[in-house]
mmCIF file of C-alpha atoms in Angstrom:
data_model
loop_
_atom_site.group_PDB
_atom_site.id
_atom_site.type_symbol
_atom_site.label_atom_id
_atom_site.label_comp_id
_atom_site.label_asym_id
_atom_site.label_seq_id
_atom_site.Cartn_x
_atom_site.Cartn_y
_atom_site.Cartn_z
ATOM 1 C CA UNK A 1 34.112 32.506 9.944
ATOM 2 C CA UNK A 2 33.637 35.795 11.719
ATOM 3 C CA UNK A 3 37.189 36.940 10.624
ATOM 4 C CA UNK A 4 36.081 36.135 6.969
ATOM 5 C CA UNK A 5 32.982 38.275 7.351
ATOM 6 C CA UNK A 6 34.934 41.130 8.783
ATOM 7 C CA UNK A 7 37.531 40.844 6.114
ATOM 8 C CA UNK A 8 34.778 40.996 3.435
ATOM 9 C CA UNK A 9 33.097 43.890 5.147
ATOM 10 C CA UNK A 10 36.332 45.772 5.397
ATOM 11 C CA UNK A 11 36.860 45.299 1.639
ATOM 12 C CA UNK A 12 33.462 46.619 0.886
ATOM 13 C CA UNK A 13 33.858 49.679 3.052
ATOM 14 C CA UNK A 14 37.274 50.431 1.446
ATOM 15 C CA UNK A 15 35.954 49.827 -2.185
ATOM 16 C CA UNK A 16 32.357 51.156 -2.332
ATOM 17 C CA UNK A 17 32.770 51.123 -6.062
ATOM 18 C CA UNK A 18 32.348 47.420 -6.006
ATOM 19 C CA UNK A 19 28.668 47.652 -5.735
ATOM 20 C CA UNK A 20 26.079 49.966 -7.130
ATOM 21 C CA UNK A 21 22.957 50.740 -5.272
ATOM 22 C CA UNK A 22 20.215 52.643 -7.008
ATOM 23 C CA UNK A 23 17.263 54.142 -5.210
ATOM 24 C CA UNK A 24 13.973 55.296 -6.627
ATOM 25 C CA UNK A 25 11.060 57.178 -5.349
ATOM 26 C CA UNK A 26 7.765 55.375 -5.249
ATOM 27 C CA UNK A 27 4.530 56.125 -3.284
ATOM 28 C CA UNK A 28 6.265 58.614 -1.038
ATOM 29 C CA UNK A 29 8.911 56.215 0.136
ATOM 30 C CA UNK A 30 12.389 55.318 -1.000
ATOM 31 C CA UNK A 31 12.307 51.840 -2.410
ATOM 32 C CA UNK A 32 15.526 49.858 -3.491
ATOM 33 C CA UNK A 33 14.665 48.201 -6.760
ATOM 34 C CA UNK A 34 16.289 44.711 -6.654
ATOM 35 C CA UNK A 35 16.161 44.345 -10.434
ATOM 36 C CA UNK A 36 18.266 47.502 -10.800
ATOM 37 C CA UNK A 37 21.062 46.170 -8.628
ATOM 38 C CA UNK A 38 20.991 42.479 -9.390
ATOM 39 C CA UNK A 39 23.334 42.736 -12.403
ATOM 40 C CA UNK A 40 26.029 44.244 -10.136
ATOM 41 C CA UNK A 41 25.932 41.632 -7.514
ATOM 42 C CA UNK A 42 27.018 38.017 -7.466
ATOM 43 C CA UNK A 43 25.107 35.226 -5.874
ATOM 44 C CA UNK A 44 26.856 35.690 -2.422
ATOM 45 C CA UNK A 45 27.450 39.561 -2.130
ATOM 46 C CA UNK A 46 28.354 41.447 0.990
ATOM 47 C CA UNK A 47 25.602 43.949 1.591
ATOM 48 C CA UNK A 48 26.049 46.836 4.060
ATOM 49 C CA UNK A 49 22.749 48.472 4.873
ATOM 50 C CA UNK A 50 23.192 51.754 6.720
ATOM 51 C CA UNK A 51 19.887 52.706 8.369
ATOM 52 C CA UNK A 52 18.060 49.400 8.109
ATOM 53 C CA UNK A 53 14.946 50.741 9.852
ATOM 54 C CA UNK A 54 12.446 47.966 10.441
ATOM 55 C CA UNK A 55 14.283 45.393 8.357
ATOM 56 C CA UNK A 56 11.891 45.315 5.289
ATOM 57 C CA UNK A 57 14.657 45.823 2.741
ATOM 58 C CA UNK A 58 16.855 43.690 4.780
ATOM 59 C CA UNK A 59 14.370 40.731 4.349
ATOM 60 C CA UNK A 60 13.967 41.362 0.660
ATOM 61 C CA UNK A 61 17.918 41.268 0.345
ATOM 62 C CA UNK A 62 18.024 38.121 2.409
ATOM 63 C CA UNK A 63 15.266 36.426 0.514
ATOM 64 C CA UNK A 64 16.876 37.238 -2.886
ATOM 65 C CA UNK A 65 20.374 36.529 -1.848
ATOM 66 C CA UNK A 66 20.274 33.630 0.738
ATOM 67 C CA UNK A 67 24.037 33.176 0.754
ATOM 68 C CA UNK A 68 24.884 36.841 1.117
ATOM 69 C CA UNK A 69 26.503 38.373 4.110
ATOM 70 C CA UNK A 70 24.264 41.176 5.175
ATOM 71 C CA UNK A 71 25.252 43.803 7.682
ATOM 72 C CA UNK A 72 22.296 45.776 9.016
ATOM 73 C CA UNK A 73 22.938 49.020 10.891
ATOM 74 C CA UNK A 74 20.178 50.775 12.775
ATOM 75 C CA UNK A 75 20.714 52.997 15.770
ATOM 76 C CA UNK A 76 17.259 53.809 16.628
ATOM 77 C CA UNK A 77 16.062 51.349 19.577
ATOM 78 C CA UNK A 78 12.460 50.955 18.351
ATOM 79 C CA UNK A 79 13.548 50.430 14.729
ATOM 80 C CA UNK A 80 16.414 47.949 15.804
ATOM 81 C CA UNK A 81 13.738 45.878 17.757
ATOM 82 C CA UNK A 82 11.545 45.654 14.602
ATOM 83 C CA UNK A 83 14.721 44.865 12.498
ATOM 84 C CA UNK A 84 15.538 42.006 14.893
ATOM 85 C CA UNK A 85 11.904 40.645 14.940
ATOM 86 C CA UNK A 86 11.665 40.873 11.104
ATOM 87 C CA UNK A 87 15.013 39.124 10.271
ATOM 88 C CA UNK A 88 15.255 36.747 13.096
ATOM 89 C CA UNK A 89 14.821 33.647 10.731
ATOM 90 C CA UNK A 90 17.668 35.063 8.345
ATOM 91 C CA UNK A 91 21.035 33.754 9.480
ATOM 92 C CA UNK A 92 22.963 35.629 7.086
ATOM 93 C CA UNK A 93 21.827 38.988 8.580
ATOM 94 C CA UNK A 94 24.238 40.558 11.106
ATOM 95 C CA UNK A 95 22.535 43.244 13.067
ATOM 96 C CA UNK A 96 24.311 46.312 14.691
ATOM 97 C CA UNK A 97 22.456 48.842 16.962
ATOM 98 C CA UNK A 98 25.003 51.440 15.682
ATOM 99 C CA UNK A 99 25.107 54.352 13.312
ATOM 100 C CA UNK A 100 27.701 54.534 10.596
ATOM 101 C CA UNK A 101 30.059 57.601 10.647
ATOM 102 C CA UNK A 102 33.380 58.663 9.589
ATOM 103 C CA UNK A 103 35.144 57.493 12.736
ATOM 104 C CA UNK A 104 34.455 55.484 15.970
ATOM 105 C CA UNK A 105 33.089 57.740 18.634
ATOM 106 C CA UNK A 106 30.079 58.578 20.685
ATOM 107 C CA UNK A 107 27.805 61.068 18.955
ATOM 108 C CA UNK A 108 24.304 62.536 19.367
ATOM 109 C CA UNK A 109 21.786 60.952 17.180
ATOM 110 C CA UNK A 110 19.133 63.328 15.904
ATOM 111 C CA UNK A 111 16.129 61.056 15.556
ATOM 112 C CA UNK A 112 12.736 61.991 14.086
ATOM 113 C CA UNK A 113 11.426 58.593 15.213
ATOM 114 C CA UNK A 114 10.107 56.987 18.375
ATOM 115 C CA UNK A 115 8.566 53.755 19.829
ATOM 116 C CA UNK A 116 5.240 54.781 18.123
ATOM 117 C CA UNK A 117 6.677 55.536 14.736
ATOM 118 C CA UNK A 118 10.324 54.248 14.193
ATOM 119 C CA UNK A 119 10.199 55.049 10.420
ATOM 120 C CA UNK A 120 11.072 58.652 10.858
ATOM 121 C CA UNK A 121 14.251 60.137 9.309
ATOM 122 C CA UNK A 122 17.381 60.132 11.577
ATOM 123 C CA UNK A 123 20.932 61.360 11.167
ATOM 124 C CA UNK A 124 24.276 62.125 13.074
ATOM 125 C CA UNK A 125 23.929 65.459 11.323
ATOM 126 C CA UNK A 126 21.883 68.245 12.993
ATOM 127 C CA UNK A 127 18.426 68.741 11.371
ATOM 128 C CA UNK A 128 18.104 71.778 8.987
ATOM 129 C CA UNK A 129 14.878 73.527 7.888
#
């Protein structure tokens, strides 16, 4: 079972054109409009969520696609704890306390988030003005 999930995840990473994810700005936050991506996904998609934050979108994905394989990546400890708590009842969610980058290595994470507010913006890239 795990090897099948890894195989599907590998295919998704090699072929990012297989799914389209649109973002829209609403009320000052980025919201993923499920009705915009539904036509591009089957009933059992592989969803790779880079920067899952507190798991709010992860929960929406899991509720809409209960047979999906959802891989949620969140490197910030406080946000990862919330992701775990918010998706504990979703068995199709695989959680990784890691950042996604171009290669496997240890890097400094530039975090604009902390235990009090894990919703800040974080990146492997140094902050700019």
